[in-house]
């Protein structure tokens, strides 16, 4: 809960309890409490912004006024039963006012730990060479929205970036497409700010910066890993994240057009997911081509000559991790890759491994599903055969082993869930998306991410990775043979 939300609830319920305990009615003392109660509501809405989770708390001045005027009589003795009922109702009202904003918090992101401030800008890129596969109009080309986070110059000024641009559209899209919730549920996300400054000047502390390309999960959105993207940028990386149009939660273009999510809600099998890999890798390839053009001639002048095309890495979550694996395998420009609980869709990796630095972060949730035996869950499978159950498990284990062969790195965060590798773990404990300590999970992800890319894109030694392995022995960080 935000500061003024806490103050509003504490003071207004303090006044309510005072009025009930003292049995106050209309009199000389009732005006000041009402002015305070209504004033706090107005101040909180004006300064922090209103949200539906605070509606019960916003009603406290009206409840206080109703109590003062109830019966329009002076104070008189109450029976113990009446007093007890009033207190029970008041406590229930207090709990009803506290629960929604606490369970659906306006969370904040931890301040990035790197030496750089963080800037951000957004590009709208059109691939004139590709038709939009989700359009029946042959003239429609593939359009992508790409957001960039980068090391900002010391002392840079700029508007603090909101977590979600086009927030009204995006909060509804995230609610319905990612969580199957009513559209209004996550409206409070539009009130969340980040540590990035819009259109800030690029730092000139380094002559050129390495680039990282981030891929969200299926039905996700480009900044779903804000906790990580800003952290990497603060350590001297230019980080680019793409909305995979029509397979993201939603994509909003500068002219206001919206490309909604159009993925099949019944998308489940490995074969069905694999069909989507070519679109994502083609998008990622196009983004890399645009990065080269930016480096040659950025119309804004910010990135011209400042991008090191010999130091490109990729990272992705879930299906984005699968696309990342395919890119590091097939595109020579990508020198290192990180997959966060990603799948293994697309063309197979050689049993000798990728031959490039690769870090696989597993969630315990996914690991437990893969390790579950047929005999353990046969009664819940509704007639699914042992062979049908075992096939995807064996495929996952084999492809995972191939991807890590020959020196691939892996770790597993105990207690983590699939969404622990994204901002979704911070949304609400009600959603069941977070592990026991999502903030700690994010710190582990960030520390290993920075150390991994520092090692393989900036040429640092592996001491940072080894130190982290000692610092977090429970993650079972290892180099695979």
JSON list of N, CA, C and O in Angstrom, two decimals, residues 414-436:
[
{"chain": "A", "resi": 414, "resn": "UNK", "atom": "N", "xyz": [15.03, -22.64, -5.71]},
{"chain": "A", "resi": 414, "resn": "UNK", "atom": "CA", "xyz": [14.07, -23.40, -4.90]},
{"chain": "A", "resi": 414, "resn": "UNK", "atom": "C", "xyz": [12.82, -22.58, -4.60]},
{"chain": "A", "resi": 414, "resn": "UNK", "atom": "O", "xyz": [12.89, -21.39, -4.29]},
{"chain": "A", "resi": 415, "resn": "UNK", "atom": "N", "xyz": [11.67, -23.22, -4.73]},
{"chain": "A", "resi": 415, "resn": "UNK", "atom": "CA", "xyz": [10.40, -22.56, -4.45]},
{"chain": "A", "resi": 415, "resn": "UNK", "atom": "C", "xyz": [9.89, -21.67, -5.56]},
{"chain": "A", "resi": 415, "resn": "UNK", "atom": "O", "xyz": [8.78, -21.14, -5.47]},
{"chain": "A", "resi": 416, "resn": "UNK", "atom": "N", "xyz": [10.66, -21.50, -6.62]},
{"chain": "A", "resi": 416, "resn": "UNK", "atom": "CA", "xyz": [10.25, -20.58, -7.69]},
{"chain": "A", "resi": 416, "resn": "UNK", "atom": "C", "xyz": [9.15, -21.19, -8.54]},
{"chain": "A", "resi": 416, "resn": "UNK", "atom": "O", "xyz": [9.03, -22.40, -8.69]},
{"chain": "A", "resi": 417, "resn": "UNK", "atom": "N", "xyz": [8.36, -20.30, -9.12]},
{"chain": "A", "resi": 417, "resn": "UNK", "atom": "CA", "xyz": [7.32, -20.69, -10.06]},
{"chain": "A", "resi": 417, "resn": "UNK", "atom": "C", "xyz": [7.67, -20.15, -11.44]},
{"chain": "A", "resi": 417, "resn": "UNK", "atom": "O", "xyz": [8.61, -19.37, -11.59]},
{"chain": "A", "resi": 418, "resn": "UNK", "atom": "N", "xyz": [6.90, -20.56, -12.43]},
{"chain": "A", "resi": 418, "resn": "UNK", "atom": "CA", "xyz": [7.18, -20.13, -13.80]},
{"chain": "A", "resi": 418, "resn": "UNK", "atom": "C", "xyz": [7.18, -18.61, -13.89]},
{"chain": "A", "resi": 418, "resn": "UNK", "atom": "O", "xyz": [8.04, -18.01, -14.54]},
{"chain": "A", "resi": 419, "resn": "UNK", "atom": "N", "xyz": [6.23, -17.96, -13.21]},
{"chain": "A", "resi": 419, "resn": "UNK", "atom": "CA", "xyz": [6.13, -16.50, -13.26]},
{"chain": "A", "resi": 419, "resn": "UNK", "atom": "C", "xyz": [7.14, -15.80, -12.36]},
{"chain": "A", "resi": 419, "resn": "UNK", "atom": "O", "xyz": [7.22, -14.57, -12.39]},
{"chain": "A", "resi": 420, "resn": "UNK", "atom": "N", "xyz": [7.91, -16.55, -11.58]},
{"chain": "A", "resi": 420, "resn": "UNK", "atom": "CA", "xyz": [8.93, -15.93, -10.74]},
{"chain": "A", "resi": 420, "resn": "UNK", "atom": "C", "xyz": [9.99, -15.23, -11.57]},
{"chain": "A", "resi": 420, "resn": "UNK", "atom": "O", "xyz": [10.70, -14.34, -11.08]},
{"chain": "A", "resi": 421, "resn": "UNK", "atom": "N", "xyz": [10.10, -15.61, -12.84]},
{"chain": "A", "resi": 421, "resn": "UNK", "atom": "CA", "xyz": [11.07, -15.00, -13.74]},
{"chain": "A", "resi": 421, "resn": "UNK", "atom": "C", "xyz": [10.47, -13.85, -14.52]},
{"chain": "A", "resi": 421, "resn": "UNK", "atom": "O", "xyz": [10.91, -13.54, -15.63]},
{"chain": "A", "resi": 422, "resn": "UNK", "atom": "N", "xyz": [9.47, -13.20, -13.96]},
{"chain": "A", "resi": 422, "resn": "UNK", "atom": "CA", "xyz": [8.83, -12.05, -14.60]},
{"chain": "A", "resi": 422, "resn": "UNK", "atom": "C", "xyz": [8.25, -11.15, -13.52]},
{"chain": "A", "resi": 422, "resn": "UNK", "atom": "O", "xyz": [8.22, -11.49, -12.34]},
{"chain": "A", "resi": 423, "resn": "UNK", "atom": "N", "xyz": [7.74, -9.99, -13.94]},
{"chain": "A", "resi": 423, "resn": "UNK", "atom": "CA", "xyz": [7.09, -9.07, -13.01]},
{"chain": "A", "resi": 423, "resn": "UNK", "atom": "C", "xyz": [5.79, -9.63, -12.46]},
{"chain": "A", "resi": 423, "resn": "UNK", "atom": "O", "xyz": [5.29, -9.16, -11.42]},
{"chain": "A", "resi": 424, "resn": "UNK", "atom": "N", "xyz": [5.21, -10.61, -13.12]},
{"chain": "A", "resi": 424, "resn": "UNK", "atom": "CA", "xyz": [3.91, -11.14, -12.70]},
{"chain": "A", "resi": 424, "resn": "UNK", "atom": "C", "xyz": [3.94, -11.65, -11.27]},
{"chain": "A", "resi": 424, "resn": "UNK", "atom": "O", "xyz": [2.91, -11.68, -10.60]},
{"chain": "A", "resi": 425, "resn": "UNK", "atom": "N", "xyz": [5.12, -12.05, -10.80]},
{"chain": "A", "resi": 425, "resn": "UNK", "atom": "CA", "xyz": [5.23, -12.55, -9.43]},
{"chain": "A", "resi": 425, "resn": "UNK", "atom": "C", "xyz": [4.93, -11.47, -8.40]},
{"chain": "A", "resi": 425, "resn": "UNK", "atom": "O", "xyz": [4.67, -11.79, -7.23]},
{"chain": "A", "resi": 426, "resn": "UNK", "atom": "N", "xyz": [4.96, -10.19, -8.82]},
{"chain": "A", "resi": 426, "resn": "UNK", "atom": "CA", "xyz": [4.72, -9.08, -7.90]},
{"chain": "A", "resi": 426, "resn": "UNK", "atom": "C", "xyz": [3.26, -8.63, -7.90]},
{"chain": "A", "resi": 426, "resn": "UNK", "atom": "O", "xyz": [2.87, -7.80, -7.07]},
{"chain": "A", "resi": 427, "resn": "UNK", "atom": "N", "xyz": [2.46, -9.15, -8.81]},
{"chain": "A", "resi": 427, "resn": "UNK", "atom": "CA", "xyz": [1.12, -8.60, -9.02]},
{"chain": "A", "resi": 427, "resn": "UNK", "atom": "C", "xyz": [0.20, -8.78, -7.81]},
{"chain": "A", "resi": 427, "resn": "UNK", "atom": "O", "xyz": [-0.42, -7.85, -7.35]},
{"chain": "A", "resi": 428, "resn": "UNK", "atom": "N", "xyz": [0.08, -10.01, -7.33]},
{"chain": "A", "resi": 428, "resn": "UNK", "atom": "CA", "xyz": [-0.81, -10.28, -6.20]},
{"chain": "A", "resi": 428, "resn": "UNK", "atom": "C", "xyz": [-0.59, -11.69, -5.68]},
{"chain": "A", "resi": 428, "resn": "UNK", "atom": "O", "xyz": [-0.50, -12.63, -6.47]},
{"chain": "A", "resi": 429, "resn": "UNK", "atom": "N", "xyz": [-0.55, -11.86, -4.35]},
{"chain": "A", "resi": 429, "resn": "UNK", "atom": "CA", "xyz": [-0.46, -13.22, -3.81]},
{"chain": "A", "resi": 429, "resn": "UNK", "atom": "C", "xyz": [-1.71, -14.04, -4.11]},
{"chain": "A", "resi": 429, "resn": "UNK", "atom": "O", "xyz": [-1.67, -15.27, -4.07]},
{"chain": "A", "resi": 430, "resn": "UNK", "atom": "N", "xyz": [-2.82, -13.37, -4.43]},
{"chain": "A", "resi": 430, "resn": "UNK", "atom": "CA", "xyz": [-4.05, -14.09, -4.75]},
{"chain": "A", "resi": 430, "resn": "UNK", "atom": "C", "xyz": [-3.94, -14.90, -6.03]},
{"chain": "A", "resi": 430, "resn": "UNK", "atom": "O", "xyz": [-4.64, -15.90, -6.21]},
{"chain": "A", "resi": 431, "resn": "UNK", "atom": "N", "xyz": [-3.07, -14.47, -6.94]},
{"chain": "A", "resi": 431, "resn": "UNK", "atom": "CA", "xyz": [-2.98, -15.11, -8.26]},
{"chain": "A", "resi": 431, "resn": "UNK", "atom": "C", "xyz": [-2.18, -16.41, -8.22]},
{"chain": "A", "resi": 431, "resn": "UNK", "atom": "O", "xyz": [-2.20, -17.18, -9.18]},
{"chain": "A", "resi": 432, "resn": "UNK", "atom": "N", "xyz": [-1.44, -16.64, -7.15]},
{"chain": "A", "resi": 432, "resn": "UNK", "atom": "CA", "xyz": [-0.66, -17.87, -7.04]},
{"chain": "A", "resi": 432, "resn": "UNK", "atom": "C", "xyz": [0.51, -17.96, -7.99]},
{"chain": "A", "resi": 432, "resn": "UNK", "atom": "O", "xyz": [0.96, -19.05, -8.33]},
{"chain": "A", "resi": 433, "resn": "UNK", "atom": "N", "xyz": [1.02, -16.80, -8.44]},
{"chain": "A", "resi": 433, "resn": "UNK", "atom": "CA", "xyz": [2.09, -16.79, -9.43]},
{"chain": "A", "resi": 433, "resn": "UNK", "atom": "C", "xyz": [3.48, -16.64, -8.81]},
{"chain": "A", "resi": 433, "resn": "UNK", "atom": "O", "xyz": [4.48, -16.77, -9.51]},
{"chain": "A", "resi": 434, "resn": "UNK", "atom": "N", "xyz": [3.53, -16.35, -7.54]},
{"chain": "A", "resi": 434, "resn": "UNK", "atom": "CA", "xyz": [4.81, -16.06, -6.91]},
{"chain": "A", "resi": 434, "resn": "UNK", "atom": "C", "xyz": [5.24, -17.18, -5.97]},
{"chain": "A", "resi": 434, "resn": "UNK", "atom": "O", "xyz": [4.40, -17.90, -5.41]},
{"chain": "A", "resi": 435, "resn": "UNK", "atom": "N", "xyz": [6.57, -17.30, -5.81]},
{"chain": "A", "resi": 435, "resn": "UNK", "atom": "CA", "xyz": [7.10, -18.21, -4.82]},
{"chain": "A", "resi": 435, "resn": "UNK", "atom": "C", "xyz": [7.06, -17.58, -3.45]},
{"chain": "A", "resi": 435, "resn": "UNK", "atom": "O", "xyz": [6.47, -16.51, -3.25]},
{"chain": "A", "resi": 436, "resn": "UNK", "atom": "N", "xyz": [7.72, -18.20, -2.47]},
{"chain": "A", "resi": 436, "resn": "UNK", "atom": "CA", "xyz": [7.69, -17.68, -1.10]},
{"chain": "A", "resi": 436, "resn": "UNK", "atom": "C", "xyz": [8.26, -16.27, -0.97]},
{"chain": "A", "resi": 436, "resn": "UNK", "atom": "O", "xyz": [7.81, -15.50, -0.13]}
]
